[in-house]
Coordinates of C-alpha atoms in Angstrom, one line a residue:
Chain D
X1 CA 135.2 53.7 3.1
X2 CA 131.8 52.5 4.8
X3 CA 131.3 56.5 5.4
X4 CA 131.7 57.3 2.0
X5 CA 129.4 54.4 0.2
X6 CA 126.6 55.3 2.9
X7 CA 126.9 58.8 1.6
X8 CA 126.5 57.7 -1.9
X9 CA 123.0 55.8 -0.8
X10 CA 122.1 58.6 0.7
X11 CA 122.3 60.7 -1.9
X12 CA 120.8 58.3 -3.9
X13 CA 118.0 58.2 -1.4
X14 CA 115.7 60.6 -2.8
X15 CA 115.2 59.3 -6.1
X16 CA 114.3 55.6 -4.3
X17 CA 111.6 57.4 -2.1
X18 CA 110.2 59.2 -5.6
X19 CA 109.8 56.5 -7.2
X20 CA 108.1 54.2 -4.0
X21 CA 106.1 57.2 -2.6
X22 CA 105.1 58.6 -5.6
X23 CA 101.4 56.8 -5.7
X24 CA 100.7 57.7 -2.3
X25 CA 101.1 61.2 -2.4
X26 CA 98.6 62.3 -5.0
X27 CA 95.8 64.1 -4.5
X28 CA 92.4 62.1 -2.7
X29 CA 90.7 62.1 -6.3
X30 CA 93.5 60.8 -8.3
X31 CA 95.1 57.4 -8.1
X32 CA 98.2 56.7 -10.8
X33 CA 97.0 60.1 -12.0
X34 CA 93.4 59.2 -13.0
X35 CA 90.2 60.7 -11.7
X36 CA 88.7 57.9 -9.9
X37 CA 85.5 57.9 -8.0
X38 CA 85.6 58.2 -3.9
X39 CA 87.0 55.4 -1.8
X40 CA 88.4 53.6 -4.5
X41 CA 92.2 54.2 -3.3
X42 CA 90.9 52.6 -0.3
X43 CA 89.5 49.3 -1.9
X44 CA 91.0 45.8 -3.0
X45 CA 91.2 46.5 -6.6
X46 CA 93.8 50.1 -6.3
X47 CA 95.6 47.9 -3.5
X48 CA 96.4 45.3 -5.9
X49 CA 97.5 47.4 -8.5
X50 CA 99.8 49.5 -5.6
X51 CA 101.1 46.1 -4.6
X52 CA 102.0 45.0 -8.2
X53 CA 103.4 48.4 -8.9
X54 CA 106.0 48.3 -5.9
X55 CA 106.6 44.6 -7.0
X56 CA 107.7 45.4 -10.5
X57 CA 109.8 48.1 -9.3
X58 CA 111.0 46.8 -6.3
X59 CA 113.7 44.7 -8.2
X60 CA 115.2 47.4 -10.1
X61 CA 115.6 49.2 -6.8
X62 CA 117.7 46.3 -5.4
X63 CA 119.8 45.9 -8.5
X64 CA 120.7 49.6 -8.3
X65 CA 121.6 49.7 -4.5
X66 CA 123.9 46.8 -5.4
X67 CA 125.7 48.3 -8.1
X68 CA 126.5 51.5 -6.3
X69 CA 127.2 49.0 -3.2
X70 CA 130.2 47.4 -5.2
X71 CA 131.0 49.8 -8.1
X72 CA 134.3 50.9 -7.8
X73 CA 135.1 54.5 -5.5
X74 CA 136.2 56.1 -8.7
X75 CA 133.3 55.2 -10.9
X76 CA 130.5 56.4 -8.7
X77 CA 129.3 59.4 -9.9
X78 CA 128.8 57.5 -13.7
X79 CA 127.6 54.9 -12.0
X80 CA 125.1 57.0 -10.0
X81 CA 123.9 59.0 -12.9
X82 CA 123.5 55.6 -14.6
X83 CA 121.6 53.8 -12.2
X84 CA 119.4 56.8 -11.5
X85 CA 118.3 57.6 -15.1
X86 CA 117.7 53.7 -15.7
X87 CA 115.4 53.3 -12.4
X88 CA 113.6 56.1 -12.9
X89 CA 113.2 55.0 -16.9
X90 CA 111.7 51.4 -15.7
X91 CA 109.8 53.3 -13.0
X92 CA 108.1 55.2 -15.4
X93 CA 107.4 52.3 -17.8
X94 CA 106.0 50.6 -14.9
X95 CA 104.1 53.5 -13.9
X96 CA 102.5 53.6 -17.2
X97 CA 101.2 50.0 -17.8
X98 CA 99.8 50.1 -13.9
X99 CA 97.6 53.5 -15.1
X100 CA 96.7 51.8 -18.1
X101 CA 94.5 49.4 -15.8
X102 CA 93.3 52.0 -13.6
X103 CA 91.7 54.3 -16.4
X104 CA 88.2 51.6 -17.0
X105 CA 87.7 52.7 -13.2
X106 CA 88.2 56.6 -14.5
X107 CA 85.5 59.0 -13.8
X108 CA 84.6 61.9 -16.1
X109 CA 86.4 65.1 -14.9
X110 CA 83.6 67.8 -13.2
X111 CA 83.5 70.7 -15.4
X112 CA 82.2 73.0 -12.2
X113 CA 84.7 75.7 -11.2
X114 CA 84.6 77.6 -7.7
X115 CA 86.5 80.5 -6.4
X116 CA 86.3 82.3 -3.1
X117 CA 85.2 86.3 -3.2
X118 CA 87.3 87.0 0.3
X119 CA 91.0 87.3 0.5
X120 CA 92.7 87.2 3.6
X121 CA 95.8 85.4 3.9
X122 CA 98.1 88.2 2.4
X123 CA 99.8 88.7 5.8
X124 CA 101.0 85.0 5.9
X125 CA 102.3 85.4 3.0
X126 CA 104.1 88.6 3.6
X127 CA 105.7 86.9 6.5
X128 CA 106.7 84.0 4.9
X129 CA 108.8 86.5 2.1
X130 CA 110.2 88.4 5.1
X131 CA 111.7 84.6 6.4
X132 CA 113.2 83.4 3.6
X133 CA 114.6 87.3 2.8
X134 CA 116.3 87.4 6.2
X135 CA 119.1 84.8 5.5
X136 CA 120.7 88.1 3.2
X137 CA 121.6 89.9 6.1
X138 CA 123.5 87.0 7.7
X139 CA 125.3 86.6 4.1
X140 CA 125.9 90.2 4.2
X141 CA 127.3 90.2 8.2
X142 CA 129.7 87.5 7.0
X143 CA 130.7 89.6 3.5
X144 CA 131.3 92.3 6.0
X145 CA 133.6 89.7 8.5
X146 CA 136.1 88.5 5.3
X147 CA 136.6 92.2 4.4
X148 CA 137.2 93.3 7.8
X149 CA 139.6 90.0 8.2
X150 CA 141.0 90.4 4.8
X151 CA 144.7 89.7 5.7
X152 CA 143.8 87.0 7.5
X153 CA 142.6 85.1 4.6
X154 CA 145.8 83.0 2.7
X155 CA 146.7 83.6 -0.7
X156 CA 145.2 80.0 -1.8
X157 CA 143.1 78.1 0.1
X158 CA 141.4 74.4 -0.3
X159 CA 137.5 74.9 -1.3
X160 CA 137.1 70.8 -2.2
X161 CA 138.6 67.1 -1.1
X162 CA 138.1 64.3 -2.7
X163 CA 136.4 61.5 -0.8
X164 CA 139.2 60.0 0.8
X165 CA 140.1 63.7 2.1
X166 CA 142.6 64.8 -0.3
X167 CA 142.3 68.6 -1.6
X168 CA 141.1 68.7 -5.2
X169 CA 139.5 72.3 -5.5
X170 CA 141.8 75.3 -4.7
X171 CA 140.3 79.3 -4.7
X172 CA 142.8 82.5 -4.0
X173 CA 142.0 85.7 -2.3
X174 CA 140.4 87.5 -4.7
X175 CA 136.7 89.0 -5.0
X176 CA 135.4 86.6 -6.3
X177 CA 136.7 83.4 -4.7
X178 CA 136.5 85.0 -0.9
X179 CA 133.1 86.5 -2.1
X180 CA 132.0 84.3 -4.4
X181 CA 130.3 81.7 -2.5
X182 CA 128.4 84.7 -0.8
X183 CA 127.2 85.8 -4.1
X184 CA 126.1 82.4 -5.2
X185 CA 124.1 82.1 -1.6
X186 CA 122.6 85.7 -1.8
X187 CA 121.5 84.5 -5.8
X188 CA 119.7 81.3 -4.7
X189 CA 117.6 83.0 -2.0
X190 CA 116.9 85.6 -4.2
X191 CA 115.7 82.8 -6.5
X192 CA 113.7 80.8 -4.4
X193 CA 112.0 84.0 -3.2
X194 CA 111.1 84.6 -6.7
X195 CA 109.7 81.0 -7.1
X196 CA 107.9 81.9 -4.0
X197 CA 106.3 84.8 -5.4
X198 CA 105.4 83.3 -8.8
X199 CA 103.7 80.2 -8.0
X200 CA 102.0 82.3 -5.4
X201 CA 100.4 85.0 -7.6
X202 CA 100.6 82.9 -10.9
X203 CA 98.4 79.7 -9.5
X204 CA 94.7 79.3 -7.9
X205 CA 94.3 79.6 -3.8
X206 CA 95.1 75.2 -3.9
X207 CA 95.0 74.5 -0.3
X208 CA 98.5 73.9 -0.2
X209 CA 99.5 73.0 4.3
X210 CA 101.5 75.5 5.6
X211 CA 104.4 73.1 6.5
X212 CA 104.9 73.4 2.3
X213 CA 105.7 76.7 2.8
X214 CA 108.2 76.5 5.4
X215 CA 110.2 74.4 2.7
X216 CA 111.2 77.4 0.8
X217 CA 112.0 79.7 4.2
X218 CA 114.1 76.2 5.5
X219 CA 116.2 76.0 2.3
X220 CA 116.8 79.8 2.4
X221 CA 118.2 79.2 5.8
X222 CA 120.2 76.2 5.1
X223 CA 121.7 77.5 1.9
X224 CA 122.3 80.8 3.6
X225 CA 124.1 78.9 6.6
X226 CA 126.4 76.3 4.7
X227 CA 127.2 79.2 2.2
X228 CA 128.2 81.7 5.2
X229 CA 130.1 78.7 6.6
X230 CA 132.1 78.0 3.5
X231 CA 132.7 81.5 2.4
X232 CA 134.5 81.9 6.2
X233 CA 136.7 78.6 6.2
X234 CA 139.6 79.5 4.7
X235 CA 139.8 82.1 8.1
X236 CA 139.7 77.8 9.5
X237 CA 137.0 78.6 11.8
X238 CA 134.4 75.5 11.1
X239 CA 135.9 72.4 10.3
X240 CA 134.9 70.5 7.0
X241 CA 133.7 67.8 9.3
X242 CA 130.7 70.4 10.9
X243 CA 129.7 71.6 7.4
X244 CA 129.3 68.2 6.5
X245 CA 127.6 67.2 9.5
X246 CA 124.9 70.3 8.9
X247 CA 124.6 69.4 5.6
X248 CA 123.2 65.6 6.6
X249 CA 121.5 67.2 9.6
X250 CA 119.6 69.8 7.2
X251 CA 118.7 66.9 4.6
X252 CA 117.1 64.6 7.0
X253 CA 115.3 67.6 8.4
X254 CA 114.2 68.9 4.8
X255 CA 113.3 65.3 3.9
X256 CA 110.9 65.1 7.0
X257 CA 109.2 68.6 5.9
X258 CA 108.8 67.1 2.1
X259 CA 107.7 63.9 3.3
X260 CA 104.6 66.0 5.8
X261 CA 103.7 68.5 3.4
X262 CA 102.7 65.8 0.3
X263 CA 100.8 63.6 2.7
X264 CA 99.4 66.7 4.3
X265 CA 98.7 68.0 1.1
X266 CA 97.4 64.9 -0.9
X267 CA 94.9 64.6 2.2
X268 CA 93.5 68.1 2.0
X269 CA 93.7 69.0 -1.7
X270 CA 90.7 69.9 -2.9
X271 CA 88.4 67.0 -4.5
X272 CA 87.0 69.1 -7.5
X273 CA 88.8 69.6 -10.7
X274 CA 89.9 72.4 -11.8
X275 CA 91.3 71.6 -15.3
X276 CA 89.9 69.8 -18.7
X277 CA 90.9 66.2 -19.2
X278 CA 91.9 68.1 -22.6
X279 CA 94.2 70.2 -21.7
X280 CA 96.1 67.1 -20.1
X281 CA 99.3 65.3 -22.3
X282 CA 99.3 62.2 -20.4
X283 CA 98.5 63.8 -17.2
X284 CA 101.4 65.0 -17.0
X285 CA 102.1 68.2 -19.3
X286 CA 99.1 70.8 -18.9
X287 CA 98.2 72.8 -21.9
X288 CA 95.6 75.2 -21.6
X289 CA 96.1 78.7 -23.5
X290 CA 92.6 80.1 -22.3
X291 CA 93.6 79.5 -18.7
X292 CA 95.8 82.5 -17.1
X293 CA 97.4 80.5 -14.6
X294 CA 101.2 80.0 -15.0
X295 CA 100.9 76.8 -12.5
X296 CA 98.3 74.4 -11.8
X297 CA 97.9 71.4 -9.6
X298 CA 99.6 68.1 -10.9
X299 CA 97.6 65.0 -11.6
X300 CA 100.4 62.7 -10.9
X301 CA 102.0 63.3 -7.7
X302 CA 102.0 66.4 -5.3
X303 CA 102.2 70.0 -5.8
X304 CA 102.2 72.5 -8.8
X305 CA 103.2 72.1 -13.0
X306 CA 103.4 74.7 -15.4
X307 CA 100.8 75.8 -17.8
X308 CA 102.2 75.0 -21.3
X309 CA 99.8 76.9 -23.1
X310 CA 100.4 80.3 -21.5
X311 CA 103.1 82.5 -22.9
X312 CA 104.3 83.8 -19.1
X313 CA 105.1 79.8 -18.2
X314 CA 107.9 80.2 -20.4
X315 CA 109.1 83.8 -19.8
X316 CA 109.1 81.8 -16.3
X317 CA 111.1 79.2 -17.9
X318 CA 113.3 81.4 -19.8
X319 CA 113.8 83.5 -16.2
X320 CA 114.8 80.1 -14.2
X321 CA 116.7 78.8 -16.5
X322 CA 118.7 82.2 -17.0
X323 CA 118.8 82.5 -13.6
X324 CA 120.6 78.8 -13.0
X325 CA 123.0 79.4 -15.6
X326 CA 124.5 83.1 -14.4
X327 CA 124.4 80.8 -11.1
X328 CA 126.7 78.3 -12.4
X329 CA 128.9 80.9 -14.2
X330 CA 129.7 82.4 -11.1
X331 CA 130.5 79.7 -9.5
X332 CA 133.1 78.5 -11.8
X333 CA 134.1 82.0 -12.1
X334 CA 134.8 81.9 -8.2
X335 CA 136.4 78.7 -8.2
X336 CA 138.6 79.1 -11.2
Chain S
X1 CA 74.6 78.7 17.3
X2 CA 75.9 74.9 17.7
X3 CA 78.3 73.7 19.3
X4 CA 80.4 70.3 18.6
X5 CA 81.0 69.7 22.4
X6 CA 81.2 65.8 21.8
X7 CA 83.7 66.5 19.0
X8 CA 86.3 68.0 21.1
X9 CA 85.6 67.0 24.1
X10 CA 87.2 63.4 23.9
X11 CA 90.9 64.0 23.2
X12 CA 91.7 67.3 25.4
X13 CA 89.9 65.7 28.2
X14 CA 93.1 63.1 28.9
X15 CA 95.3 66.0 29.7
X16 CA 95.5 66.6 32.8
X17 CA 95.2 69.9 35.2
X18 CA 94.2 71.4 31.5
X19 CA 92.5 74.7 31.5
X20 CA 89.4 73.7 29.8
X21 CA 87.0 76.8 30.2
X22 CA 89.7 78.8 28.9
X23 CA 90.6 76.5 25.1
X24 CA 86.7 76.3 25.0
X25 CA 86.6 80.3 25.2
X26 CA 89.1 80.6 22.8
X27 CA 88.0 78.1 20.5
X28 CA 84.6 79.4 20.6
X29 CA 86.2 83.5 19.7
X30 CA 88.0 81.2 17.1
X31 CA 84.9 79.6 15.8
X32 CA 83.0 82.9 15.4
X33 CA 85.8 84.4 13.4
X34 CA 85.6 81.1 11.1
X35 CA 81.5 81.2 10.6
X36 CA 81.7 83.7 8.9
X37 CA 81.5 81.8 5.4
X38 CA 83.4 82.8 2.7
X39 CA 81.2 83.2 -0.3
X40 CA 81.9 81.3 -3.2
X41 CA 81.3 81.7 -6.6
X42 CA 80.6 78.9 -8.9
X43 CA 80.4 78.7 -12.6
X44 CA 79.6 75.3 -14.9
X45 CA 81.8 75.3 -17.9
X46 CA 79.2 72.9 -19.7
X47 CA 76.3 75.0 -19.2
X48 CA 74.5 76.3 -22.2
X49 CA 74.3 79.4 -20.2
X50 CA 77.7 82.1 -20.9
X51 CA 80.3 81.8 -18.4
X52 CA 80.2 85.8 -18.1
X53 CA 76.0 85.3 -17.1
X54 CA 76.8 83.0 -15.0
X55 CA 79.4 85.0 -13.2
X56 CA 76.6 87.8 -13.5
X57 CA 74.2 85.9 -11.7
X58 CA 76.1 84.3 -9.0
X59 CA 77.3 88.0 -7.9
X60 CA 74.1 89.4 -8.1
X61 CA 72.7 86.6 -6.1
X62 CA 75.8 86.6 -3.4
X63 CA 74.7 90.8 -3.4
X64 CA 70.9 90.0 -3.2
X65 CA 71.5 87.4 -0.2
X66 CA 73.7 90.3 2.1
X67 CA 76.4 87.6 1.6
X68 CA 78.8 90.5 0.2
X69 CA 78.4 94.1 1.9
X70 CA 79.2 97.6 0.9
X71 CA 82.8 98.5 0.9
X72 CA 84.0 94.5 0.6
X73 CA 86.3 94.6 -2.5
X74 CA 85.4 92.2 -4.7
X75 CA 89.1 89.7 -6.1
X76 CA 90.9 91.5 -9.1
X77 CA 89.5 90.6 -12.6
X78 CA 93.0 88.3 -12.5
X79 CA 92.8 86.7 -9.3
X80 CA 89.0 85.8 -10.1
X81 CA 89.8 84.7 -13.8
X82 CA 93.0 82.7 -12.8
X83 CA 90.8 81.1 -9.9
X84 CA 87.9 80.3 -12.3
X85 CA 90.8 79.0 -15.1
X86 CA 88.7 81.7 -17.4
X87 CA 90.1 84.3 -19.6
X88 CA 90.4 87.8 -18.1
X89 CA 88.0 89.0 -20.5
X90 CA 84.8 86.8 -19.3
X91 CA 85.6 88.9 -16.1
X92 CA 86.0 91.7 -17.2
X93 CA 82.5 91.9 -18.9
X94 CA 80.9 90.6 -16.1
X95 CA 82.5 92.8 -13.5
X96 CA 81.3 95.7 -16.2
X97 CA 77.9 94.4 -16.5
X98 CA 77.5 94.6 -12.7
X99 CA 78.7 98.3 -12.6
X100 CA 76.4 99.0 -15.2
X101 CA 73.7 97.4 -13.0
X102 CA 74.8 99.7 -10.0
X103 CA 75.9 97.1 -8.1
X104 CA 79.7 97.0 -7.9
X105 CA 82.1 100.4 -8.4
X106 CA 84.6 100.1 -11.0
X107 CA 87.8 102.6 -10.8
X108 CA 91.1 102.0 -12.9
X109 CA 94.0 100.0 -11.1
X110 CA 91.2 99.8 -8.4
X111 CA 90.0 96.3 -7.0
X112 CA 86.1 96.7 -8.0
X113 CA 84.3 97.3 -4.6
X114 CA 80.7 96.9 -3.4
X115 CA 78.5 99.9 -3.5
X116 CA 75.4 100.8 -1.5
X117 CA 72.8 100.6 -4.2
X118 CA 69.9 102.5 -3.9
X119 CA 66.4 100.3 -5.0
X120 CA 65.8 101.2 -8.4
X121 CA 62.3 102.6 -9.5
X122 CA 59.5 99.7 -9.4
X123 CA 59.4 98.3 -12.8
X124 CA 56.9 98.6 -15.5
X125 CA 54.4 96.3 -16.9
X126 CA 56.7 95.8 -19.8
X127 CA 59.2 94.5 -16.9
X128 CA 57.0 92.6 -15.0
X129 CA 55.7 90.5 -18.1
X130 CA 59.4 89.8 -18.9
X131 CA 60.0 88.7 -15.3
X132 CA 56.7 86.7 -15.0
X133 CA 57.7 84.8 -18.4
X134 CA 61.0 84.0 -17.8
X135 CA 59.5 82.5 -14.4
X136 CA 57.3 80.4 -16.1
X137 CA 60.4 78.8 -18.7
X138 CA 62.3 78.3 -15.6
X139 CA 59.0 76.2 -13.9
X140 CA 57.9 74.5 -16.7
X141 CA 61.7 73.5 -16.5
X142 CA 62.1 72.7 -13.0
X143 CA 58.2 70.3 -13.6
X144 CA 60.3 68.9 -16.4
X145 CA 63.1 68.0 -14.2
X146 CA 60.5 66.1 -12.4
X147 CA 60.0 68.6 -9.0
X148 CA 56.5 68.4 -7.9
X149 CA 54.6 71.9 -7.6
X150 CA 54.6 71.9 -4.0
X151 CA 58.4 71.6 -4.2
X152 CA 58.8 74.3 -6.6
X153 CA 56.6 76.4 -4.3
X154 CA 58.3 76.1 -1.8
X155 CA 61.8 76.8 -3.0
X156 CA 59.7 80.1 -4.4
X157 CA 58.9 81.4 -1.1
X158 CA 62.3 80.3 0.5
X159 CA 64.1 82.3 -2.0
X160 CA 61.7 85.4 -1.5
X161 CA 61.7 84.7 2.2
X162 CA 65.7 84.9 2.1
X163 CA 65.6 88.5 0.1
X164 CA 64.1 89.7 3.1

């Protein structure tokens, strides 16, 4: 019972660490998302407002964690989508009235613009596709394993248990439930990989660290590996127990790798703006029609955003969103 | 050329039995890859002047200075616009504009590349009267900045100087 609530918090984990980390891992120029002048984030005034932002969240955080503590086994999942969507409501709210007292400190945004004439980091980036496109073969040396052990698989076999261990999810040996699970592996590589490739040709040269791009080539790995694992268990050769322990071992390790590549990359993001104050909704949707990037750095927070304005951000959209669904399909197709 | 001895001196110098001569060799191979310096372009959006002038200018200068050479290819009219947050347009005119000038070869599906431009014929006194005018709006502009005319001069002959 312990083992399962401390699996609940740790799935709830993530959205705790958003919400507490978030104002440290913007960019140096930014605090709570507005353009402030240099060694502000480091003076009295923006640690008083950090300190009164954690403060006024901090609460909601507790109540949370003690509602999933003592919520009822059977009403977890409502009870985690509930507390989730309520934090991360107040958080927001929060997160809004601190900003409203940073903006007198605002500074206008620089309308300069600068670009490099040499490009030379092609190779990298070639190497980093080849890494997360490797994981395939090892899907496709496992598809090859089932068909050769074919027989071996049972007619039905137990894909899911409940928490306490009993089997709720049965699949039988056809295509799709012995392959299925491959598939699904095979379709979320090739979807990161595409992700990969956007953001990469569709957004300025940000200085992004390089540990940021091992994230995609880790979760094609890890996908590839828990996928390969499940697709061969009804053949009872790793126990639910291992594919469980991976999966922690793989979330810590992916957490560290998230956690070093936004403090990496809110230290060495470049200090000049590259967008209109504008083209900003709240500094958080970017809407810039005259601007051919697809993604652009975010204000708030780490990493990239869509551009709203151009048409190919919501081809993108209309792609990703395709994609997840034909990716859900199939897996209830395999597990039906 | 310089070199930060003091900078990374202190924190390799705890390790011991550490081949130093050798990381300094390497760092040094490593350091003459890095200087050279990537040229950058840089526009101002609020400028009166046209973002595709601009773009104009700041090639021809990068050309001028030997900071580009003949055969570097120059970014794709995307790459540059998406960089710049421009349309591909502005670009495109500019990248055509510097063809036209001889400076930059222009081929379909082709990144634009640096050509070896031959020095064109010395200019008339038509030219030169153009030239010497413009020079004059941009003095009387920098004396209106408030730069004193010995600083003007000598940002004149360092800029000449650097032209070789």
């Amino acid at each position: 019972m312990m083992l399962i609530r401390l699996f609940i918090l740790l799935a709830f984990a993530p959205t705790v660490a958003v919400i507490h980390l978030l104002p440290f891992v913007s960019r140096p120029d930014r605090f709570f998302g507005v353009a402030v002048p240099s060694g502000f984030r480091s003076g009295h005034e923006a640690k008083r407002l950090l300190a009164r932002y954690e403060l006024r969240a901090l609460p909601w955080t507790i109540a949370a964690l003690l509602c999933l503590s003592i919520a009822p086994l059977r009403t977890v999942p409502v009870f985690v989508a509930g507390a989730v969507a309520i934090l991360l409501i107040a958080a927001t709210l929060i997160f809004a009235k601190v900003r409203n007292r940073v903006v007198p400190f605002a500074v206008p945004s620089s309308s300069l613009r600068t670009a490099g004439l040499f490009s030379d980091k092609e190779l990298l980036f070639v190497v980093q596709l080849a890494m997360q496109l490797i994981p395939l073969a090892l899907l496709a040396g496992c598809a090859i394993y089932l068909k050769l052990n074919w027989n071996g698989i049972p007619a039905r076999f137990v894909i899911h248990s409940d928490f306490d261990g009993t089997p709720n999810g049965w699949s039988s040996r056809t295509f799709l439930g012995v392959f299925g699970p491959l598939l699904i592996g095979a379709a979320i590589v090739l979807l990161i990989t595409g992700i990969s490739v956007a953001t990469k040709l569709g957004s300025r040269k940000t200085s992004i660290p390089a540990v940021a791009k091992i994230i995609p080539v880790a979760v094609s790995w890890i996908i590839s590996i828990v996928v390969s694992a499940a697709a061969i268990s009804p053949l009872r050769m790793v126990s639910p127990t291992t594919i469980l322990t991976f999966d922690l071992a793989s979330f810590l390790i992916l957490l560290v790798l998230i956690w070093i590549s936004l403090r990496l990359g809110s230290r060495a993001a470049s200090s000049a703006e590259t967008t209109a104050d504008a083209n900003w909704r709240g500094d958080i949707l970017y809407n810039n029609p005259e601007d051919p990037a697809l993604f652009v750095e975010k204000r708030i927070g780490a990493g990239l955003t869509l551009n709203f304005g151009n048409r190919g951000s919501w081809i993108f959209l209309a792609v990703l969103a395709l994609s997840v669904a034909g990716i859900v399909i199939l897996a209830f197709a395999a597990t039906r | 050329m310089h070199w930060p001895v003091r900078s990374i001196r202190k924190p390799f110098h705890r390790i011991a039995r550490f081949d130093r001569s050798r990381l300094k060799c390497t760092l040094y191979a490593y350091r003459i890859q890095m200087s050279r310096i990537t040229p950058t372009l840089r526009i101002d959006l609020n400028s009166t002047v046209a973002v595709y002038k601009q773009i104009v200018d700041s090639l021809r200068t990068t050309l001028v200075d030997g900071e580009l050479s003949p055969g570097d290819a120059l970014p794709s009219v995307r790459r540059l616009a998406m960089d710049l947050g421009i349309t591909f347009n502005t670009v495109a005119i500019a990248y055509r504009q510097l063809a036209e000038e001889g400076w930059i070869d222009l081929q379909q599906g082709k990144r634009a590349v640096v050509i070896d431009r031959r020095t064109p014929h010395p200019s008339g006194p038509a030219e030169v009267h153009q030239f010497r005018q413009r020079l004059r709006e941009l003095i009387a502009r920098m004396r209106a900045d408030g730069m004193s005319t010995k600083v003007i001069a000598g940002e004149l002959r360092n800029a000449t100087a650097r032209l070789g």
